[in-house]
XYZ file of C-alpha atoms in Angstrom:
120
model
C 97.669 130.990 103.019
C 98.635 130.418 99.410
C 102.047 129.321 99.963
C 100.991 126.721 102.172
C 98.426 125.363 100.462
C 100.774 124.722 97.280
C 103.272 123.454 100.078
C 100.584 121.059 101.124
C 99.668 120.153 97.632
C 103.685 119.755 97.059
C 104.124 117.532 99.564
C 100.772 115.274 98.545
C 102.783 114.433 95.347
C 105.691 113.336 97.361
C 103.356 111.055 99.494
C 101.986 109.796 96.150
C 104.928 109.108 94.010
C 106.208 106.918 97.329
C 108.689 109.248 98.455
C 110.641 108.498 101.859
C 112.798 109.595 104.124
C 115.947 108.013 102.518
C 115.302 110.028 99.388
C 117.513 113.007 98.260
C 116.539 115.900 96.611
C 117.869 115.249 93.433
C 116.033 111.912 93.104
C 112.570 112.868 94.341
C 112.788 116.039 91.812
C 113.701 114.042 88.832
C 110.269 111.936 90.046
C 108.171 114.574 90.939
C 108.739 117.248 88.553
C 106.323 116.837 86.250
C 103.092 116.472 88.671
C 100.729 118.953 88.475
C 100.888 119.391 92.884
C 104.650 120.349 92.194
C 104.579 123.047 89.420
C 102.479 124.823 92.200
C 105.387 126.322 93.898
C 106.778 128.727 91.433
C 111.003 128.950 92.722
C 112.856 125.459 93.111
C 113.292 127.068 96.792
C 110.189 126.168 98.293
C 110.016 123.560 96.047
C 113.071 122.038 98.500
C 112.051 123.057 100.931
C 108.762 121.300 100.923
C 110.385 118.634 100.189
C 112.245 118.855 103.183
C 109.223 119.264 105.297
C 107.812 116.472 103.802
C 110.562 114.203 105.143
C 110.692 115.415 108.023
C 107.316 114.955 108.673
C 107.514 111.475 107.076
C 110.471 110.601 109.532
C 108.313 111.968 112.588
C 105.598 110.036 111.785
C 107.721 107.126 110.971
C 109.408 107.344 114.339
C 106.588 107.865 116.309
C 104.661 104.589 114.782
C 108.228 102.691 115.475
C 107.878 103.794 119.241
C 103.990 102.995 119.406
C 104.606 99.789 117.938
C 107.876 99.353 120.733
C 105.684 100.129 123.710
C 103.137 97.637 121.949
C 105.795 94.872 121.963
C 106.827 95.803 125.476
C 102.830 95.403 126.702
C 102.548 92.557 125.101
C 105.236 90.661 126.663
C 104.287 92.090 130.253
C 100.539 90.508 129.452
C 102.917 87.093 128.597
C 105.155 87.300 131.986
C 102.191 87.314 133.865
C 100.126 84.430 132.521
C 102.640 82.000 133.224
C 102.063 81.333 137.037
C 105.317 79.562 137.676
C 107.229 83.083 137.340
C 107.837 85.138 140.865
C 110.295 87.851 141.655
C 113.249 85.477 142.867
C 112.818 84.087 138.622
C 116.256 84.506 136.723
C 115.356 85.342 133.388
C 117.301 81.725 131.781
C 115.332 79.697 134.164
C 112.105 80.477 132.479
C 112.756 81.030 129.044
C 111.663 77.598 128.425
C 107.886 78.936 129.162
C 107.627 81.052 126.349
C 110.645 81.154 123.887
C 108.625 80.104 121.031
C 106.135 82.365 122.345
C 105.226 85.367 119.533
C 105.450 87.913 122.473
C 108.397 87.116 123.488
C 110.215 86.858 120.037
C 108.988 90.063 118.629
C 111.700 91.905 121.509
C 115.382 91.989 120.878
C 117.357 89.993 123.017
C 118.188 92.825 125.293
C 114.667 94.256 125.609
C 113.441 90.868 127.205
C 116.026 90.718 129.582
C 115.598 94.076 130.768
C 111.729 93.711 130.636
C 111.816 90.748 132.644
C 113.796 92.398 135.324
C 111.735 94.955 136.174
């Protein structure tokens, strides 16, 4: 359809003026106005509301590479419990910090991840 190809085209601008999800409205239309992708939609309605689209399809995206990237981490640090041999099931977690804690796996979790990782 017309309407969303000029959405799509509307929302290409966005990407490549570096809009994000922490922008408003107002500020990404006082950048984007004048691109030639914008002027496509003819009412300042769909010109919002692609706009809105395009953040929320910039948060989804964003939130689904911040989960990838979690269950990355979380791998990783399994693939680091089990190389170090002197680690069984009766381990407490502050006994054998001292076999990785300067170990990149293991810093890249919050405190409360490798805890909780560790105990399962």
């Amino acid at each position: 359809s017309t309407n969303g190809r000029s959405s799509s085209y509307s929302k290409t601008s966005s990407n490549k003026m570096g809009v994000t999800n922490t922008w408003k409205w107002e500020d990404a239309n006082r950048v984007i106005q004048d691109s030639k992708h914008y002027s496509v939609l003819p009412a300042i309605k769909q010109k919002k509301q692609a706009f809105y689209d395009y953040i929320s399809e910039y948060t989804e995206r964003l939130n689904n590479h911040k989960r990838e990237s979690r269950r990355k981490q979380i791998d990783e640090y399994y693939q680091m419990l089990d190389q170090v041999q002197e680690i069984n099931v009766l381990s407490k977690f502050v006994d054998c910090i001292k076999y990785f804690q300067s170990d990149r796996r293991f810093l890249q979790l919050d405190e409360e991840d490798r805890e909780e990782c560790f105990q399962d």
